Coordinates of C-alpha atoms and ligand atoms in Angstrom, one line a residue:
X1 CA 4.5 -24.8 7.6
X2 CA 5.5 -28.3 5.7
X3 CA 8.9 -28.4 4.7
X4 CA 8.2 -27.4 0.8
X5 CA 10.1 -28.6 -2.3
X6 CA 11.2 -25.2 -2.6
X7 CA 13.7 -25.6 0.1
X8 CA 17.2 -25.9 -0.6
X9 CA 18.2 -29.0 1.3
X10 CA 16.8 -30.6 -2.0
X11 CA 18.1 -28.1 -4.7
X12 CA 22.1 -28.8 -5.3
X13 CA 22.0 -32.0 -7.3
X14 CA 19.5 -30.3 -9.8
X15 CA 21.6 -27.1 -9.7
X16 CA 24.8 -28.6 -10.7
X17 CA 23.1 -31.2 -13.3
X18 CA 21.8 -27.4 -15.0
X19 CA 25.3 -26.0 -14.5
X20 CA 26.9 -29.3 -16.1
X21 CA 25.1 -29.3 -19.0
X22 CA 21.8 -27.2 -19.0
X23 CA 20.0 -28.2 -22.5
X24 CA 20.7 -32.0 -21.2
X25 CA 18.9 -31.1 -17.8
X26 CA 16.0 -28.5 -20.3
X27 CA 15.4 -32.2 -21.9
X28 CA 15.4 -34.2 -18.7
X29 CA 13.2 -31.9 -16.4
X30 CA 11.0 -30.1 -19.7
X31 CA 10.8 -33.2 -22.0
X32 CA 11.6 -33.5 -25.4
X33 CA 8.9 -31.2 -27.0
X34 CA 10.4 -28.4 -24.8
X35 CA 14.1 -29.0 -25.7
X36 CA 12.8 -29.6 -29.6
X37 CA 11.5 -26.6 -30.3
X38 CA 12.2 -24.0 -26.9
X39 CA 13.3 -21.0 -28.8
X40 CA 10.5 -20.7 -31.1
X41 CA 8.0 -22.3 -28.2
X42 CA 9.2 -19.5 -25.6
X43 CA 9.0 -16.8 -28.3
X44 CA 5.7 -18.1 -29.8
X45 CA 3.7 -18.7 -26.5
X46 CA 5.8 -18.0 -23.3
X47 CA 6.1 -19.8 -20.1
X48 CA 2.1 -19.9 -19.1
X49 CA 2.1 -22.8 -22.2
X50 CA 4.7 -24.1 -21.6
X51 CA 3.6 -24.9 -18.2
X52 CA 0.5 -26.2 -19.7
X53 CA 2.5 -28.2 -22.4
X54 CA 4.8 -29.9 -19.8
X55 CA 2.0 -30.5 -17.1
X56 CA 1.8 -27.1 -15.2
X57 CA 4.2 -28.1 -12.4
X58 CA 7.2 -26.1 -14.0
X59 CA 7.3 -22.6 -14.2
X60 CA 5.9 -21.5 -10.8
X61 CA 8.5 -21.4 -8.5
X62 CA 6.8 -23.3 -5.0
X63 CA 6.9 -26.1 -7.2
X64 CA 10.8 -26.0 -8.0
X65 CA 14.1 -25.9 -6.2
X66 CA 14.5 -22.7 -5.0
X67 CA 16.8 -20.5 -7.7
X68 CA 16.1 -22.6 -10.2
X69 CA 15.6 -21.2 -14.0
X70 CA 14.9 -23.3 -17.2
X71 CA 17.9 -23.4 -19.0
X72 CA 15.9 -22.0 -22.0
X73 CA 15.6 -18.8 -20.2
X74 CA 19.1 -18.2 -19.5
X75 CA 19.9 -17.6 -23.1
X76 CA 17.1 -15.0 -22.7
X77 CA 19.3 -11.6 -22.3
X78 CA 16.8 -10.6 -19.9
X79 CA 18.2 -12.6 -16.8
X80 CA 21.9 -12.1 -18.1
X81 CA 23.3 -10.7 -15.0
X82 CA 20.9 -12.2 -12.7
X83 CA 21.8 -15.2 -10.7
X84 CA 19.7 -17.2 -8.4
X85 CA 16.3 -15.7 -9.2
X86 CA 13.0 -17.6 -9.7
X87 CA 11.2 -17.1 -12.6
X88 CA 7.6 -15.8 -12.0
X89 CA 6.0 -14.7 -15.3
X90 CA 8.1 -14.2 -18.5
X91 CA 5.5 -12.0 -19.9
X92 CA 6.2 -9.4 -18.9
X93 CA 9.4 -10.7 -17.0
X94 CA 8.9 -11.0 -13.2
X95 CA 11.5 -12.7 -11.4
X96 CA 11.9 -12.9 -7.0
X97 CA 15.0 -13.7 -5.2
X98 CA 14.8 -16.9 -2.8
X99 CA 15.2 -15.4 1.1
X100 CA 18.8 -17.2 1.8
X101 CA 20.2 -15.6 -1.1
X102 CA 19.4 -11.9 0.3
X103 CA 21.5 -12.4 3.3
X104 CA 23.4 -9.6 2.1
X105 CA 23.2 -6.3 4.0
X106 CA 23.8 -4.8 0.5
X107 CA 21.7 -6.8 -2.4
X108 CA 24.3 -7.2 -5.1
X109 CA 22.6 -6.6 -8.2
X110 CA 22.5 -9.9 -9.6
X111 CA 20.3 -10.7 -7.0
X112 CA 18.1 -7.9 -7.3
X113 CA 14.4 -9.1 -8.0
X114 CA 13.0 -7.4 -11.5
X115 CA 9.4 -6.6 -11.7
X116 CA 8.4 -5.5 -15.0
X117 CA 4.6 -4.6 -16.1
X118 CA 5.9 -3.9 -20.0
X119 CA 8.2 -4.1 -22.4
X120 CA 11.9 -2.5 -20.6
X121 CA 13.0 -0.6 -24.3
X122 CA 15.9 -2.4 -26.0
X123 CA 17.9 1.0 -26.8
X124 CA 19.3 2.9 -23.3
X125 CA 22.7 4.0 -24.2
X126 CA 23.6 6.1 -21.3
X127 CA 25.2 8.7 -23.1
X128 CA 22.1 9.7 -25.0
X129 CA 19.2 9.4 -22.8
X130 CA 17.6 12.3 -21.6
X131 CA 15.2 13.2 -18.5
X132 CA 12.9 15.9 -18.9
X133 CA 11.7 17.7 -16.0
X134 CA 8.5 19.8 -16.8
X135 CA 4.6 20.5 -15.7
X136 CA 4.3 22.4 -13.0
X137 CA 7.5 24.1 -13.0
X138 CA 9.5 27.6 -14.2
X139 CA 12.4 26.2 -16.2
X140 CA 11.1 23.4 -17.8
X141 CA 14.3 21.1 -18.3
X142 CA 15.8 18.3 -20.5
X143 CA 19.0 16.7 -18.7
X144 CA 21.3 14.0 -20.0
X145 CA 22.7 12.1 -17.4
X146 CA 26.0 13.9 -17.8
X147 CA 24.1 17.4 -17.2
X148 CA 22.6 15.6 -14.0
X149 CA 26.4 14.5 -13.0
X150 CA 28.1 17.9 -13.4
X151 CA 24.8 20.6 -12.0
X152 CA 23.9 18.6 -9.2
X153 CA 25.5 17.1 -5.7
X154 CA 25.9 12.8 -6.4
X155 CA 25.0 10.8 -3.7
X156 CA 25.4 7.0 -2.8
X157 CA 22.6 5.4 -0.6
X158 CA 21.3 1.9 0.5
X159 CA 17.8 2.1 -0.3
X160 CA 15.2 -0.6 0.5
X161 CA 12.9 -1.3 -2.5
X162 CA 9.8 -3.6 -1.9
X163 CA 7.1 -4.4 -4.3
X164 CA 3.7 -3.5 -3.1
X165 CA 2.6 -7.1 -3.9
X166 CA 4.9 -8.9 -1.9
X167 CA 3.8 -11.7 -0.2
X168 CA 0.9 -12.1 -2.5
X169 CA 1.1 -15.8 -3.2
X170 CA 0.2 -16.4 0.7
X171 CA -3.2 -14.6 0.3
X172 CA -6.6 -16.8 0.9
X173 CA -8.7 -16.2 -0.9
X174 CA -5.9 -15.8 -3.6
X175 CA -5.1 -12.5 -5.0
X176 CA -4.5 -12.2 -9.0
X177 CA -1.4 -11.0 -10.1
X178 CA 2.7 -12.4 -9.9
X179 CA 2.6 -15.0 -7.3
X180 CA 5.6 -13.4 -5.0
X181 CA 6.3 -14.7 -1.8
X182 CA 9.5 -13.3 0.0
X183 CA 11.9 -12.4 -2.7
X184 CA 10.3 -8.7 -3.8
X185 CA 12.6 -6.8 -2.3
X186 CA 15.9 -5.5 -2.0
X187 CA 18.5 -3.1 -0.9
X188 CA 20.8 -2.0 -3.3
X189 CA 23.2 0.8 -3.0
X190 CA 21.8 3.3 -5.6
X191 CA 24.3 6.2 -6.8
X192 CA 22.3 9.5 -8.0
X193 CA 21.2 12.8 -7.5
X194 CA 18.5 13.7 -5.1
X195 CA 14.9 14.3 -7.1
X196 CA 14.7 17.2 -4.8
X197 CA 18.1 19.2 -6.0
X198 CA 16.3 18.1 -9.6
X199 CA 12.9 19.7 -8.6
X200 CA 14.2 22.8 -6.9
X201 CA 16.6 23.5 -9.6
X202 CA 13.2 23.3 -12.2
X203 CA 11.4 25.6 -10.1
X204 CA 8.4 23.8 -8.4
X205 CA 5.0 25.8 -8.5
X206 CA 3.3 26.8 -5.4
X207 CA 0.1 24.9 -6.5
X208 CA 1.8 21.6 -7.1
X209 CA -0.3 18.5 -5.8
X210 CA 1.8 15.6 -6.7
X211 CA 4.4 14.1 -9.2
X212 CA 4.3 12.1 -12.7
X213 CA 7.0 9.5 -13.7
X214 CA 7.1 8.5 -17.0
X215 CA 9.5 5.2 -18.3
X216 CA 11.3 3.9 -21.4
X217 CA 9.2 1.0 -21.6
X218 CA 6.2 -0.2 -24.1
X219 CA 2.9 -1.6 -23.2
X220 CA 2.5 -5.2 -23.4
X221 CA 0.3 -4.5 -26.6
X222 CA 3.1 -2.9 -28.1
X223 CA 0.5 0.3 -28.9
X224 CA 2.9 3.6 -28.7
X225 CA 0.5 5.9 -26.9
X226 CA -0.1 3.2 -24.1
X227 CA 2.1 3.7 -21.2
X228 CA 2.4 0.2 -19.4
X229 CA 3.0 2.3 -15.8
X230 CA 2.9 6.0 -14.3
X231 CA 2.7 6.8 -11.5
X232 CA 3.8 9.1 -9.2
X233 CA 4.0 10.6 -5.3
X234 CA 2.6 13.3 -3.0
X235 CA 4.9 16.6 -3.7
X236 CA 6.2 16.5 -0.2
X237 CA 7.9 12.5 -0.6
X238 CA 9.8 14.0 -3.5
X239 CA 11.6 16.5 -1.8
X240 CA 12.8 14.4 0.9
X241 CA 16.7 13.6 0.8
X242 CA 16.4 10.0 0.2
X243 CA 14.6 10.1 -3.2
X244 CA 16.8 9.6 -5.7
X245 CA 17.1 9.9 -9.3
X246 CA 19.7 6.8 -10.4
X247 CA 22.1 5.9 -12.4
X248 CA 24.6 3.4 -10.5
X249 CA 23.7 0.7 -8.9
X250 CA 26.2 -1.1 -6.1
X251 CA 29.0 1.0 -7.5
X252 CA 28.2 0.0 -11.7
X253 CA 25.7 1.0 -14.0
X254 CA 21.9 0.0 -13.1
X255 CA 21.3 -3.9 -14.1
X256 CA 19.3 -3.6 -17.6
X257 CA 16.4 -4.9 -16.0
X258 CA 16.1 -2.8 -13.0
X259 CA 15.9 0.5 -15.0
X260 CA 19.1 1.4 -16.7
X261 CA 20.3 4.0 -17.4
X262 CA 18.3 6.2 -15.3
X263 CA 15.8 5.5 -12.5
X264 CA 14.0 6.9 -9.4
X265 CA 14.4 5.2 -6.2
X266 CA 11.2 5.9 -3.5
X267 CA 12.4 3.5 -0.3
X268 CA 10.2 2.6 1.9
X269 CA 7.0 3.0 -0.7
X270 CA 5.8 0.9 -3.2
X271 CA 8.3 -0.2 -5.6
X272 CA 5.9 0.9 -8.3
X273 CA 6.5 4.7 -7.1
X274 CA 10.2 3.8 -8.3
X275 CA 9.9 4.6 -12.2
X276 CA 12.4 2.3 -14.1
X277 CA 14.1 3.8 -17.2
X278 CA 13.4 7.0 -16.6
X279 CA 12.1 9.4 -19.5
X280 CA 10.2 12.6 -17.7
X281 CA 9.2 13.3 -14.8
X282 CA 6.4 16.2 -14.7
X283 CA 4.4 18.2 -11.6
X284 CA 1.1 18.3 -11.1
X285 CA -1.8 19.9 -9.3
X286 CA -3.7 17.1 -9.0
X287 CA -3.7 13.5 -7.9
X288 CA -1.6 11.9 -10.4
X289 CA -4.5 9.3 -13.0
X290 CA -1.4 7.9 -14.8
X291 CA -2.0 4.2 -16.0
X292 CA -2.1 1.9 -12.3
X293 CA -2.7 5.4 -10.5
X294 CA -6.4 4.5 -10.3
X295 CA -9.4 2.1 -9.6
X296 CA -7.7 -0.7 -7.6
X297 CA -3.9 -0.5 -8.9
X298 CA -1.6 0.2 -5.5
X299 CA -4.5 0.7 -3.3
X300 CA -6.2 -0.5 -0.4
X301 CA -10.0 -0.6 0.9
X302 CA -10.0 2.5 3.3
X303 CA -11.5 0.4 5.7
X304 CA -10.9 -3.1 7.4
X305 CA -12.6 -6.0 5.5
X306 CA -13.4 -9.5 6.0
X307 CA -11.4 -12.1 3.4
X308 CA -13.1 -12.3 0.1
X309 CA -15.1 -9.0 0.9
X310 CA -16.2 -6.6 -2.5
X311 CA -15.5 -3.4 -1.7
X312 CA -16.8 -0.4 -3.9
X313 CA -14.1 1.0 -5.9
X314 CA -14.4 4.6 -4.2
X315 CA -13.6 3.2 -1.3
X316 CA -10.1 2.4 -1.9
X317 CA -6.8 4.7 -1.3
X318 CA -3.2 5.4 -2.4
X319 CA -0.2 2.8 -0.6
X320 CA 2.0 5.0 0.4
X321 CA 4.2 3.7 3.3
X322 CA 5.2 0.3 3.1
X323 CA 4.5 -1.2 6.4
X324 CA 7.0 -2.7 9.1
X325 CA 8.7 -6.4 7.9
X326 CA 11.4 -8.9 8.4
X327 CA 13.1 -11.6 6.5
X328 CA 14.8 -14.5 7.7
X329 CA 17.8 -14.5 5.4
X330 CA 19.8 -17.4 7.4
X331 CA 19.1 -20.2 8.1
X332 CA 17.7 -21.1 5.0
X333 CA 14.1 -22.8 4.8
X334 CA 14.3 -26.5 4.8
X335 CA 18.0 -27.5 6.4
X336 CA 19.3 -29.7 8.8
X337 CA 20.6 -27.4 11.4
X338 CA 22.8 -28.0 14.3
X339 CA 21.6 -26.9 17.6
X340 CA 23.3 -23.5 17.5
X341 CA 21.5 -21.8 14.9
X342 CA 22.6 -18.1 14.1
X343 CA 19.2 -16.3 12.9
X344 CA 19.8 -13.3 10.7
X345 CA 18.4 -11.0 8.4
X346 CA 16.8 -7.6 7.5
X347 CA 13.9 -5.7 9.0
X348 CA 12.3 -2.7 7.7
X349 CA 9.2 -0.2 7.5
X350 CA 8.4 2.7 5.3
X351 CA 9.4 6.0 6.3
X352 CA 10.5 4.6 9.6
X353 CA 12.8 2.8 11.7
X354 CA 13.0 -0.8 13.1
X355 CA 13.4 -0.3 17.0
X356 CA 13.2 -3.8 17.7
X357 CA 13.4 -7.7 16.1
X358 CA 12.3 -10.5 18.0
X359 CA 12.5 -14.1 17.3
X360 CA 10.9 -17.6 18.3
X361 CA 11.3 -21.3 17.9
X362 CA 8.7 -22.2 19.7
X363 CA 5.6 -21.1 17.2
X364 CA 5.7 -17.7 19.2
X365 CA 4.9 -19.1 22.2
X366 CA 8.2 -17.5 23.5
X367 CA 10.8 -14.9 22.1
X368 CA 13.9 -13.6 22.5
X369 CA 15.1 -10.4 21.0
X370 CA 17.8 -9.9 17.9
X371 CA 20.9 -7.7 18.0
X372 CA 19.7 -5.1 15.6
X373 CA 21.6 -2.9 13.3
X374 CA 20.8 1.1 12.7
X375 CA 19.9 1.3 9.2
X376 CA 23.4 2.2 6.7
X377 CA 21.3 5.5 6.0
X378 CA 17.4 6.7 5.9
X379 CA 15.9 4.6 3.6
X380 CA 18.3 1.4 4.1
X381 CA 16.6 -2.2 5.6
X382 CA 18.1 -2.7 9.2
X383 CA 20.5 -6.2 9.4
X384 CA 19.5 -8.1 12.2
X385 CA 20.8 -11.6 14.2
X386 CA 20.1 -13.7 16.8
X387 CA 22.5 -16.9 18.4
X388 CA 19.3 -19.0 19.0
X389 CA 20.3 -23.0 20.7
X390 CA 17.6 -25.1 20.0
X391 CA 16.7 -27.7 23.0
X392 CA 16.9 -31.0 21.3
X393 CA 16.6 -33.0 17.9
X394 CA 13.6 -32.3 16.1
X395 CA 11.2 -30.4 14.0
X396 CA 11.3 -26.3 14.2
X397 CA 10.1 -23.5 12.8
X398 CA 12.2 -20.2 13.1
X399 CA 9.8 -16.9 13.0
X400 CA 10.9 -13.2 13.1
X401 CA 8.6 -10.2 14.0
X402 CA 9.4 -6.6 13.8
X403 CA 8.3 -3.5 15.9
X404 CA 9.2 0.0 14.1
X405 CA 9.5 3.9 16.1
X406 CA 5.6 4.1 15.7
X407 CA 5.2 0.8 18.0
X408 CA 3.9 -1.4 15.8
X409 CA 4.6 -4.7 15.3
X410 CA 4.5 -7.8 12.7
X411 CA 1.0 -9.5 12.4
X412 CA 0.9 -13.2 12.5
X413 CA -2.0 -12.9 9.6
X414 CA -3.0 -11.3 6.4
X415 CA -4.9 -8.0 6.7
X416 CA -6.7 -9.4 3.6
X417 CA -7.2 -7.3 0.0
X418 CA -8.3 -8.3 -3.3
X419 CA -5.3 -7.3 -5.1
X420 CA -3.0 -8.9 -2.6
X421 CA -1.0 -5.9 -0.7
X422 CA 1.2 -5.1 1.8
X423 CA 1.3 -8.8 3.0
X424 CA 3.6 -8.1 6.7
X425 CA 3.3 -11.4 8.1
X426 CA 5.8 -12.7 10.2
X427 CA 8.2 -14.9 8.1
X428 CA 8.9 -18.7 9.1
X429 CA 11.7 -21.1 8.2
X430 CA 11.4 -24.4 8.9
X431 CA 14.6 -26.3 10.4
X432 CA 15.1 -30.2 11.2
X433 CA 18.2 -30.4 13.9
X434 CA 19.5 -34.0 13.9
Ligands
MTE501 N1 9.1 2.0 -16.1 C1 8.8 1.2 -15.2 N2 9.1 1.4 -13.9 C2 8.8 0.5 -12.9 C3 8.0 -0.7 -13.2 C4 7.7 -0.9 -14.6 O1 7.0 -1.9 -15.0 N3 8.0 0.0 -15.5 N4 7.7 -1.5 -12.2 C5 7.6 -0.9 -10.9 C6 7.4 -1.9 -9.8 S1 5.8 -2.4 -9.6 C7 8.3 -2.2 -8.9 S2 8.0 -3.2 -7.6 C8 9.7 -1.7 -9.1 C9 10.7 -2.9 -9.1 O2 12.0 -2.5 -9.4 P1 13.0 -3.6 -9.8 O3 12.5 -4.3 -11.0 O4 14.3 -2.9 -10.1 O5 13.2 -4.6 -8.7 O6 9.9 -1.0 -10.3 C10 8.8 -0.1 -10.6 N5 9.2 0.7 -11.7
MO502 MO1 5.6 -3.5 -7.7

């Protein structure tokens, strides 16, 4: 893996010449037609033309400094609150979080990713909203979030959330869709009730299949009866304890963009299954068909296929666990690096437990394993670390593999889809020792 311009060592002088004076740097880097007329430009055509306006090299992130944001879009309100975050689409918003900056064993919410496939609503006063709880149920319910604070136990829980997509952009062929490579995940400490306390107290119907989520947000075409997401989990993953309906997020309300005031939290699924902005949540007996339920949305060929393969579309099935991964958090990719190196991060696997991280320097030829961390609680990522001393000056590349409870381990390749799923590869940083 080439050292890419994404890597840090190169970042800090453009960082502080945004943080000096940011509309001097939007001119500098965008060019005067960008810094003219940005406002109406970002509104009128979003970052797609402006790419194409500036000579495409902008907006997608392997081509910039890792963290680094056009100064137009931090006047956006959308990434108030959000530091550090590279910008992948702005329509609708989809923003990852550089590996080095989720060293973290708790993501702090500014550097939560966001992945949005709507419009997030404008209005969500938390003293107003309501969830209703209804379908398949005997005491159909509306709650406020006070009504879910006073009837029902509140629990605080590290909980890993990872989109389905992440690790797309490393996909050959390529896979359509946000080009994430590392940064789709986090682990936030989510405060809540449990969806099960929720469901039980509603009643749930012996013939109940799955669940529906419905969000506060708008389709991208703005129509009203057009949900931009639903979607929804076997009956059985809601009632476990570490399904959570939200409404604090690392001990303060929810970040805007990650659901507030109210969301569910799924670990160890899809983050999709994790309904942002929570409106109503209803029981089904069937598969839920909600909008990216269906046809190829969240799911996988039900059989192994060779890259670039068509598959028909009854062929494909439901993600539901997310499968075992690692992240190097530290070092970052791309630094000089003395030759004690401490190698640290997070490992983690749907429904499951990390039993063991191993790491090489050597391009896997040899490994050595981590010091690994029991997850915080079911449901958390596992923090793990390594002292590696590399043998001499040169040219490295630090990989990480996980093995979870079921004994299975990291691939070194993608298990390849069209849509560009559950990419578990074994994650690299390059490192230069001097
Ligand atoms: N209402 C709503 N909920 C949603 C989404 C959405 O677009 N709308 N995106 C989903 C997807 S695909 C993911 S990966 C997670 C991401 O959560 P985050 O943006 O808080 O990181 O939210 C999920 N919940
Ligand atoms: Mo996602």
């Amino acid at each position: 893996m080439p050292m890419d311009k994404s890597s840090p060592s190169n970042a800090p002088d453009l960082h502080e010449f945004f943080a000096a004076d940011p509309l001097a740097a939007d001119y500098i880097f965008f060019g005067r037609k960008a810094y003219a007329d940005r406002r109406g430009f970002l509104r009128g055509a979003g970052l797609a033309a402006m790419a194409a306006m500036v000579g495409a090299a902008i907006p997608f992130h392997r081509n910039m400094p890792a963290g680094f944001i056009p100064a137009a879009f931090a006047d956006e309100n959308v990434l108030v609150g959000k530091n550090g975050l590279t910008l992948l689409n702005d329509r609708p918003i989809n923003a990852e979080t550089p590996p080095h900056l989720l060293d973290d064993s708790i993501t702090p919410t500014p550097r939560h990713f966001i992945r949005n496939n709507g419009i997030p609503p404008s209005e969500v006063a938390a003293d107003t909203w309501t969830l209703t709880v209804d379908g398949l149920v005997h005491r159909p319910m509306t709650l406020s979030i006070a009504d879910l604070q006073s009837m029902f136990e509140i629990v605080t829980m590290a909980l890993a959330i990872e989109c389905g997509g992440n690790g797309r952009a490393f996909f050959n062929p390529p896979a359509r869709g946000n080009q994430w490579t590392y940064g789709a995940i986090a682990c936030s400490e989510w405060t809540g009730v449990r969806l099960k306390d929720v469901l039980e107290a509603a009643g749930v119907q012996p013939n109940v299949v799955y669940t529906a989520h419905v969000g506060g947000d708008a389709h991208l075409s703005r129509q009203p009866d057009k949900l931009p997401i639903s979607r929804g989990v076997p009956i059985a993953k809601a009632m476990t304890d570490n399904v959570l309906i939200a409404f604090g997020q690392n001990g303060g309300p929810i970040h805007p963009m990650n659901g507030a005031p109210l969301r569910l939290v799924v670990p160890g699924w899809p983050g999709s299954c994790s309904q942002k902005w929570l409106r109503r949540i209803y029981l089904r007996e069937v598969v839920h068909d909600g909008p990216k339920m269906t046809g190829t949305s969240y799911r996988v060929p039900r059989y192994k296929i060779e890259p670039g393969e068509k598959v028909d579309k009854k062929d494909f099935v439901i993600i539901e666990r997310m499968p075992v991964k690692s992240l190097i958090t530290h070092p970052a990719n791309g630094v000089e690096a003395g030759r004690a190196v401490e190698v640290r991060g997070h490992a983690w696997s749907g429904d499951r437990t990390v039993t063991a991280v191993d790491v090489s320097y050597d391009f896997g030829a040899t490994w050595m394993s981590a010091t690994l961390d029991a997850p915080a609680n079911d449901g958390a990522w596992q923090n793990f670390r390594a002292n590696v001393v590399l043998p001499a000056a040169g040219y490295y590349e630090v990989w990480a593999r996980a093995t979870d409870s079921a004994g299975v381990m990291q691939p070194h390749a993608i298990d390849w889809n069209a849509k560009g799923y559950l990419n578990n590869t074994m994650h690299r940083v390059a490192l230069r020792v001097s």
